Short mmCIF file of C-alpha atoms and ligand atoms in Angstrom, two decimals:
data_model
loop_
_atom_site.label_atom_id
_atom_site.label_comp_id
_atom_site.label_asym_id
_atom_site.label_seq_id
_atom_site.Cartn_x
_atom_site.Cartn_y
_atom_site.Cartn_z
CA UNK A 1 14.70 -97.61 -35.86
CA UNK A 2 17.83 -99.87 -34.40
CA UNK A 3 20.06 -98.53 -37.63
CA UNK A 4 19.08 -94.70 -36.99
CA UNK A 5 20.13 -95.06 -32.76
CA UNK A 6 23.33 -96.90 -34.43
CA UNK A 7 24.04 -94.17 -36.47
CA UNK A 8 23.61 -91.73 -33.59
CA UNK A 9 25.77 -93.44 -31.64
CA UNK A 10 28.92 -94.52 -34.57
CA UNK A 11 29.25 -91.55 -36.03
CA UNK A 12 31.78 -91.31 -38.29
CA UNK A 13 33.64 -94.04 -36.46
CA UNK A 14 31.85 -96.94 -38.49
CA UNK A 15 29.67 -97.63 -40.99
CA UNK A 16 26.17 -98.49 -40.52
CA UNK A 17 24.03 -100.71 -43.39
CA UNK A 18 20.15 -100.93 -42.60
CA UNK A 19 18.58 -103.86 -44.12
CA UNK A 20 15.03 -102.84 -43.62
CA UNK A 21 13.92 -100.21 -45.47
CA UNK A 22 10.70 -97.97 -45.18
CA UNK A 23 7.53 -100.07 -45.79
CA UNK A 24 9.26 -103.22 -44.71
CA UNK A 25 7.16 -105.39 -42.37
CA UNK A 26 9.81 -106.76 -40.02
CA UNK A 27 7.72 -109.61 -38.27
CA UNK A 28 7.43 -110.96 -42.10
CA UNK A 29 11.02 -109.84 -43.53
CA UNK A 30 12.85 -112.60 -45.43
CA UNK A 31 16.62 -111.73 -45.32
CA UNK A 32 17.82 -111.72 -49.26
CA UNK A 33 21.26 -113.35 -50.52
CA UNK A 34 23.24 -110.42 -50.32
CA UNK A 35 21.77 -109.49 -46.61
CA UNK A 36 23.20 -112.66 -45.45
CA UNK A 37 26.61 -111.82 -47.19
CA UNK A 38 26.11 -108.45 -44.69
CA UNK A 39 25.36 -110.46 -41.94
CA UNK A 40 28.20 -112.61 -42.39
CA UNK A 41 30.82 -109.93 -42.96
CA UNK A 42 30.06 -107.33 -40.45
CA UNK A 43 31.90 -106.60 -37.47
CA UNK A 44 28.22 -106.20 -35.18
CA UNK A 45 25.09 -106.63 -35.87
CA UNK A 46 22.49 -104.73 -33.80
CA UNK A 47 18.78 -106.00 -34.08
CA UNK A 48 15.53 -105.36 -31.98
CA UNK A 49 15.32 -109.15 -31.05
CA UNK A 50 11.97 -110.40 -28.89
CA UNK A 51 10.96 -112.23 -31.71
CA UNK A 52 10.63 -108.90 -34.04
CA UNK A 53 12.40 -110.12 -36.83
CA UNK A 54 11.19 -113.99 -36.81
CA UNK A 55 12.80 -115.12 -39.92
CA UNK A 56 16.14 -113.50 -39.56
CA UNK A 57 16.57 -115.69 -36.13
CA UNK A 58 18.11 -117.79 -37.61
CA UNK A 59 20.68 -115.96 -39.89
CA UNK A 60 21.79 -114.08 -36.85
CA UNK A 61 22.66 -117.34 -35.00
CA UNK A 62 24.57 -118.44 -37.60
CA UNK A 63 26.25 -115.36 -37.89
CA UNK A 64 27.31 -115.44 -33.92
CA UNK A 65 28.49 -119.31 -34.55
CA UNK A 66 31.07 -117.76 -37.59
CA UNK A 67 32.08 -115.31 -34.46
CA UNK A 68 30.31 -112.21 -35.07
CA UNK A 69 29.07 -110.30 -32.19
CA UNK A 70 25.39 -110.08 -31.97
CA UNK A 71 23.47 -107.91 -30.16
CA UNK A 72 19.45 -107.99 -29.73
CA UNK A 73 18.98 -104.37 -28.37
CA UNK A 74 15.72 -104.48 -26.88
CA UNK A 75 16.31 -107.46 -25.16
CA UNK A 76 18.87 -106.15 -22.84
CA UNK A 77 16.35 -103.96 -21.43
CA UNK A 78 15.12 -105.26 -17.90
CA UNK A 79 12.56 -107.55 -18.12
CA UNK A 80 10.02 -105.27 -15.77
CA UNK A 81 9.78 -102.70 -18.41
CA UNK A 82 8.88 -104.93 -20.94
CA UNK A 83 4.94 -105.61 -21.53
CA UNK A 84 3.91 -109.03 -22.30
CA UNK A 85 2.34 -110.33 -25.31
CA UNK A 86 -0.96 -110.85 -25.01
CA UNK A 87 -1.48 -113.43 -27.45
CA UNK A 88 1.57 -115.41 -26.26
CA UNK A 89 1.92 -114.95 -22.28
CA UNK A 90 5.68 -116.61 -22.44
CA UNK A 91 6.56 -113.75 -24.57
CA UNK A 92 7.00 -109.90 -24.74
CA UNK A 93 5.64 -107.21 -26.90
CA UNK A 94 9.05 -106.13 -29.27
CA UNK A 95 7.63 -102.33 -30.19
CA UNK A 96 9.85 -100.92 -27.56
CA UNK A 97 10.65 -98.06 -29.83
CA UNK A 98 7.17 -96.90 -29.60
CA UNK A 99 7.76 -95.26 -25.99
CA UNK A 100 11.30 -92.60 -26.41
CA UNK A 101 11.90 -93.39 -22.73
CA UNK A 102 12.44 -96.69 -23.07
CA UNK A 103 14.18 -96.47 -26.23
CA UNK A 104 16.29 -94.30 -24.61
CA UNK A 105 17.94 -96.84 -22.97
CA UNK A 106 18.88 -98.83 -25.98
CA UNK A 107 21.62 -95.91 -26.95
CA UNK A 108 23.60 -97.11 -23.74
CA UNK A 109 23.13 -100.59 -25.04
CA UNK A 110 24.71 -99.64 -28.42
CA UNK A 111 27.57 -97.46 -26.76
CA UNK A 112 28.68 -100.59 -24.62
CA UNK A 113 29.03 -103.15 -27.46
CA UNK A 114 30.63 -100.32 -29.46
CA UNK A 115 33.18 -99.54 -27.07
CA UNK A 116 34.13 -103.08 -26.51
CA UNK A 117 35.24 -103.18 -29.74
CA UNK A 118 36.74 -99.85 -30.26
CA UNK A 119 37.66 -98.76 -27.30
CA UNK A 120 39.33 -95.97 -28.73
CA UNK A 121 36.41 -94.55 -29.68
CA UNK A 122 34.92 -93.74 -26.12
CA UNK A 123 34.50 -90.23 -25.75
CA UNK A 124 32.96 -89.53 -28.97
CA UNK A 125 30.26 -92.20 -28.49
CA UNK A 126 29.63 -90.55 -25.07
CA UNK A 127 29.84 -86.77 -27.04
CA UNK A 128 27.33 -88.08 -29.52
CA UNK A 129 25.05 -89.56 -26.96
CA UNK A 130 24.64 -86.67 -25.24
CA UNK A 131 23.73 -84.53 -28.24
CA UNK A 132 21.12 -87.28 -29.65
CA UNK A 133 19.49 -87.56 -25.82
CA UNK A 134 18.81 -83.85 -25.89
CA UNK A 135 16.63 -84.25 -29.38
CA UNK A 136 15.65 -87.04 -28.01
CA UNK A 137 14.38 -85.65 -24.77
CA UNK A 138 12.44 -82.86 -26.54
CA UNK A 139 10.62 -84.73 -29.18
CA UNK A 140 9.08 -86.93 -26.01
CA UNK A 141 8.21 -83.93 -24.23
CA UNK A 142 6.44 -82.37 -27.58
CA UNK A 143 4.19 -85.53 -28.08
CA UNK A 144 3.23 -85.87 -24.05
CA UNK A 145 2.40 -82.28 -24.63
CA UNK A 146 0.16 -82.55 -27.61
CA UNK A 147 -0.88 -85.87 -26.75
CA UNK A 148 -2.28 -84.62 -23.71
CA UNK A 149 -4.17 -81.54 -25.22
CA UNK A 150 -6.34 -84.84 -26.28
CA UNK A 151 -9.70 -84.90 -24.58
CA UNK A 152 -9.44 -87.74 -21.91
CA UNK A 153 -12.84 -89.86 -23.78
CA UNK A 154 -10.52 -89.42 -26.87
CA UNK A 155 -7.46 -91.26 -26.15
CA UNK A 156 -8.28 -94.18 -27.90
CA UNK A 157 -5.93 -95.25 -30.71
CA UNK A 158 -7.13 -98.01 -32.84
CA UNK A 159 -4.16 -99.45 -35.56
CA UNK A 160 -3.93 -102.50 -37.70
CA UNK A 161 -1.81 -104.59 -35.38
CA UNK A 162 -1.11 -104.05 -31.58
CA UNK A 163 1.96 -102.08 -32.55
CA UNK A 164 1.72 -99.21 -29.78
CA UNK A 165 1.01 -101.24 -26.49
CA UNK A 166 4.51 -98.76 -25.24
CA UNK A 167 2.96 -95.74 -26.75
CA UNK A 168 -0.09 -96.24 -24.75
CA UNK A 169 1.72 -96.69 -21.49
CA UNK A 170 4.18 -93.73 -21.70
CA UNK A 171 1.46 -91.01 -23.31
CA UNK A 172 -1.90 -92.90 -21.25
CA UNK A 173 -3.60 -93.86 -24.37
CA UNK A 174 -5.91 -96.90 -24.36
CA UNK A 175 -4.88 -98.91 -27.97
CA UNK A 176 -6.22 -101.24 -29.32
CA UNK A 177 -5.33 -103.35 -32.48
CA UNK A 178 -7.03 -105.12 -34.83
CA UNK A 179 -4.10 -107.69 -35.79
CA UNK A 180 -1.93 -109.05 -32.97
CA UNK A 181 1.44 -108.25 -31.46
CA UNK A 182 2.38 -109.91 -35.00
CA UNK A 183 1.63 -109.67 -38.75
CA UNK A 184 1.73 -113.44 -38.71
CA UNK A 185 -1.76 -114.18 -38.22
CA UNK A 186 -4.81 -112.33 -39.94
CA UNK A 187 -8.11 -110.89 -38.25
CA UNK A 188 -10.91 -112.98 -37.74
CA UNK A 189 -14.30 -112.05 -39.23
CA UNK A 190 -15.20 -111.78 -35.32
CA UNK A 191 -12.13 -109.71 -34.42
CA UNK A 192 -13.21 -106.91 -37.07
CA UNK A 193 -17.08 -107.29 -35.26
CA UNK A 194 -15.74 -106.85 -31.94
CA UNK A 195 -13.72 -103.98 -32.86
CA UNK A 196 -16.71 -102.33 -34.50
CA UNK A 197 -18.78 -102.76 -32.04
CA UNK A 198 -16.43 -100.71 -29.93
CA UNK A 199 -15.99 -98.05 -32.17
CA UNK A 200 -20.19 -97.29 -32.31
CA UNK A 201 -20.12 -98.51 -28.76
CA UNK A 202 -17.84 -95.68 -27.92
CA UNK A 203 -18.31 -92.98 -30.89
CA UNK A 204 -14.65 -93.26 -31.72
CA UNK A 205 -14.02 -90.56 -34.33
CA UNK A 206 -10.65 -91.60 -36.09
CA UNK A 207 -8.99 -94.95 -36.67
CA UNK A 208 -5.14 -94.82 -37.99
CA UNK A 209 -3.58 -96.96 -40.62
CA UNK A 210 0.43 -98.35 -40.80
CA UNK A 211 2.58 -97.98 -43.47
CA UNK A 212 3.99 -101.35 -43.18
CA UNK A 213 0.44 -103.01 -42.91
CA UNK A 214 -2.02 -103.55 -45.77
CA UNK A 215 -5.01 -101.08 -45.36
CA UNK A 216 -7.95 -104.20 -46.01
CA UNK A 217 -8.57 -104.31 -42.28
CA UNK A 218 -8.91 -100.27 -41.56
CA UNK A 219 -11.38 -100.39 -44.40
CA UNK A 220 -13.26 -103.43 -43.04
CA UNK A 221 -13.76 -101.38 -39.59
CA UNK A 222 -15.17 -98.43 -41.36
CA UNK A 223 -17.70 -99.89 -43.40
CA UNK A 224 -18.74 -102.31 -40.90
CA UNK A 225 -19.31 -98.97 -38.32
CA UNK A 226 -20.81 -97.10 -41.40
CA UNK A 227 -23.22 -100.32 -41.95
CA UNK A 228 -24.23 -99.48 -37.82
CA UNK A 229 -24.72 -95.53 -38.39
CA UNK A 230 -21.59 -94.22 -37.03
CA UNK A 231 -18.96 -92.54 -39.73
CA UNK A 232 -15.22 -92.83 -38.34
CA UNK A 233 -12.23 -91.28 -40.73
CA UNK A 234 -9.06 -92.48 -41.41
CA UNK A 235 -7.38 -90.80 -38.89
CA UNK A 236 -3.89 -90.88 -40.93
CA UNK A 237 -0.68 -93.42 -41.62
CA UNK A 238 1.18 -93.53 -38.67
CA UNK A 239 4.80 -95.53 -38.92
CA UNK A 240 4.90 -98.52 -36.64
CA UNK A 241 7.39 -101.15 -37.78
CA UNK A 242 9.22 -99.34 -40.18
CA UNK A 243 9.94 -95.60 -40.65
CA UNK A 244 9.52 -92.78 -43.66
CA UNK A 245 11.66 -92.94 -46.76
CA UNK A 246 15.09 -92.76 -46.41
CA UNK A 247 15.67 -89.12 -46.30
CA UNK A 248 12.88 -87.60 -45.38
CA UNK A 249 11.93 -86.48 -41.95
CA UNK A 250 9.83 -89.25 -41.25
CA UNK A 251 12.63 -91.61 -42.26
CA UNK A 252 14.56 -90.92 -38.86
CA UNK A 253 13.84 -92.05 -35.24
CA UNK A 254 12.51 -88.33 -34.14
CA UNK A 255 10.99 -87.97 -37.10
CA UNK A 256 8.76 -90.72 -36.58
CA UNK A 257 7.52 -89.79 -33.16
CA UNK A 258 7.17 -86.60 -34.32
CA UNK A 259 4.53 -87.85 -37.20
CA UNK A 260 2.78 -90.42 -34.92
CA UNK A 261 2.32 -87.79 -32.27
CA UNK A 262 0.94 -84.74 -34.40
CA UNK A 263 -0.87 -86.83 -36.70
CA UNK A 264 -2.43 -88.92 -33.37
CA UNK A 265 -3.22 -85.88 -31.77
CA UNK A 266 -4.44 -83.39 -34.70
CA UNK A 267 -7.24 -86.50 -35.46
CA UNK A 268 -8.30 -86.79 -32.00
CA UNK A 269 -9.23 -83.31 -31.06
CA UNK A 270 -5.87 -82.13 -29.29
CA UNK A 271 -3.89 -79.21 -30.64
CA UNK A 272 -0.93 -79.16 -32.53
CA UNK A 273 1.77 -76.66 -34.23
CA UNK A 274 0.86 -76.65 -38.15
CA UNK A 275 4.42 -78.72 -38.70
CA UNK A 276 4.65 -80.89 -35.81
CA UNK A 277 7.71 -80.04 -33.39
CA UNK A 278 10.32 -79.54 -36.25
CA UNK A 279 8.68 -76.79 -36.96
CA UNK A 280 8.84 -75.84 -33.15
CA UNK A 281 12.10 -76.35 -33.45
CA UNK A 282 13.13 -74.63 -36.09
CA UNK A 283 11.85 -71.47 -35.12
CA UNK A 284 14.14 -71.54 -32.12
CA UNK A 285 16.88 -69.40 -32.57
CA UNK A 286 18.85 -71.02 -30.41
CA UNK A 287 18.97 -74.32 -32.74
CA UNK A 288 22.73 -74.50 -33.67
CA UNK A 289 21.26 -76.33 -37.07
CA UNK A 290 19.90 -72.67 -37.55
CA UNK A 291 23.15 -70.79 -37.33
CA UNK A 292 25.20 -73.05 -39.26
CA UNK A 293 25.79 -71.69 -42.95
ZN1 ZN B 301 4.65 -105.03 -35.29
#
């Protein structure tokens, strides 16, 4: 999610080199050999930072002692629009990217350590700014839209790990996750009770798995609500800590929200176009993408 914004941003003015790829857990990620060579060699490195990517700490110090810049985006965004960890009250929740509003902000974040080393290239990280916000913009209007087709009782959204705590607050879901803010620690037998209980308790229809988490826990909820008379469905894979496949439409930043939201919302009662908002959005004629041979 940091590489796509980067991209946005760099244009053809730099390269950008993601080292997590789809289906990457980043709370667990081990940096390889050759990602440390990266690290070590590249002019920035841009990483979510809050403690997301726990084991690459450490390869990102070193590579600000050799004199690289460094730049934790997520962490430059004020501290009173972060939520705090519940698990660990000293620390904050890292899924910033889950809410587009916030994320927003980390494009400005990107275009300041960009320009300080290429000032140069100014304008055209300004230019492309603009023309990301505007996508941007829309694909966070088109999920508070079909989000909020929802039924109110329905807006529960119940994942493997408390991975939309920002998604919640910006579309007024209540989540709740059967894993922690982190991967690092496993649910309890007592943690998959509880979370039963809720979902008989409150006749919870749809329960959502992650691509980047291991589907053992989802499948422990539904059986143990099946064993208590109350049949909920996999409500779909949504992408927390990783996106689609490189390439696809899922594989990029508005992609993503665009998945989570429809497939959120189609599972939960509300109403959604048959293709999500690209398909929305590619019936607009005024779409330059459209016009363009
Ligand atoms: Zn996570």
């Amino acid at each position: 999610m940091v590489g796509d914004l980067v991209k946005a941003v760099v244009g053809d003015r730099g390269t950008v080199d993601v080292l997590m790829s789809s289906g990457v857990d980043p709370h667990l990620y081990q940096p390889t050999r050759s990602d440390l060579a990266k690290v070590l060699q590249a002019d920035v490195i841009f990483y979510n930072g809050l403690h997301l990517e726990g084991r690459m700490d450490e390869s990102f110090e070193r590579a600000q002692a050799a004199g690289r810049a460094v730049c934790a985006v997520a962490e430059a965004i004020p501290e009173d629009r972060l939520l705090q960890d519940e698990d660990h009250p000293d620390a904050y929740d890292p899924h910033v990217w889950m809410d587009p509003v916030r994320w927003r902000s980390v494009l400005m974040v990107i275009r300041e350590q960009c320009i300080k080393m290429d000032p140069n290239g100014e304008l055209i990280y300004s230019e492309n700014i603009k023309k990301y916000l505007q996508e941007l913009n829309a694909v966070d209007a088109y999920a508070e839209r079909v989000l909020l087709s929802v039924p109110k009782d329905a807006r529960v959204l119940v994942t493997a790990h408390d991975a939309f705590g920002y998604f919640g607050e910006r579309f007024g879901f209540e989540v709740v996750g059967l894993q922690g803010i982190s991967t690092e620690s496993e649910a309890s037998v007592q943690d998959v009770n509880q979370l039963v209980d809720l979902l008989v308790r409150r006749k919870i229809p749809a329960i959502f798995v992650e691509s980047t988490v291991p589907k053992k826990g989802i499948r422990a909820l539904i059986e143990g609500a099946k064993a208590k008379g109350h049949e909920v469905q996999v409500g779909g894979s949504l992408f927390s800590d990783a996106m689609g496949d490189v390439g696809s439409w899922s594989g990029t930043y508005l992609g993503m929200v665009d998945h989570n939201a429809t497939t959120v919302a189609k599972a939960l009662g509300g109403q959604t176009p048959t293709g999500g908002w690209r398909s929305t959005r590619e019936s607009t004629p005024s779409d330059p993408s459209k016009s363009s041979p």
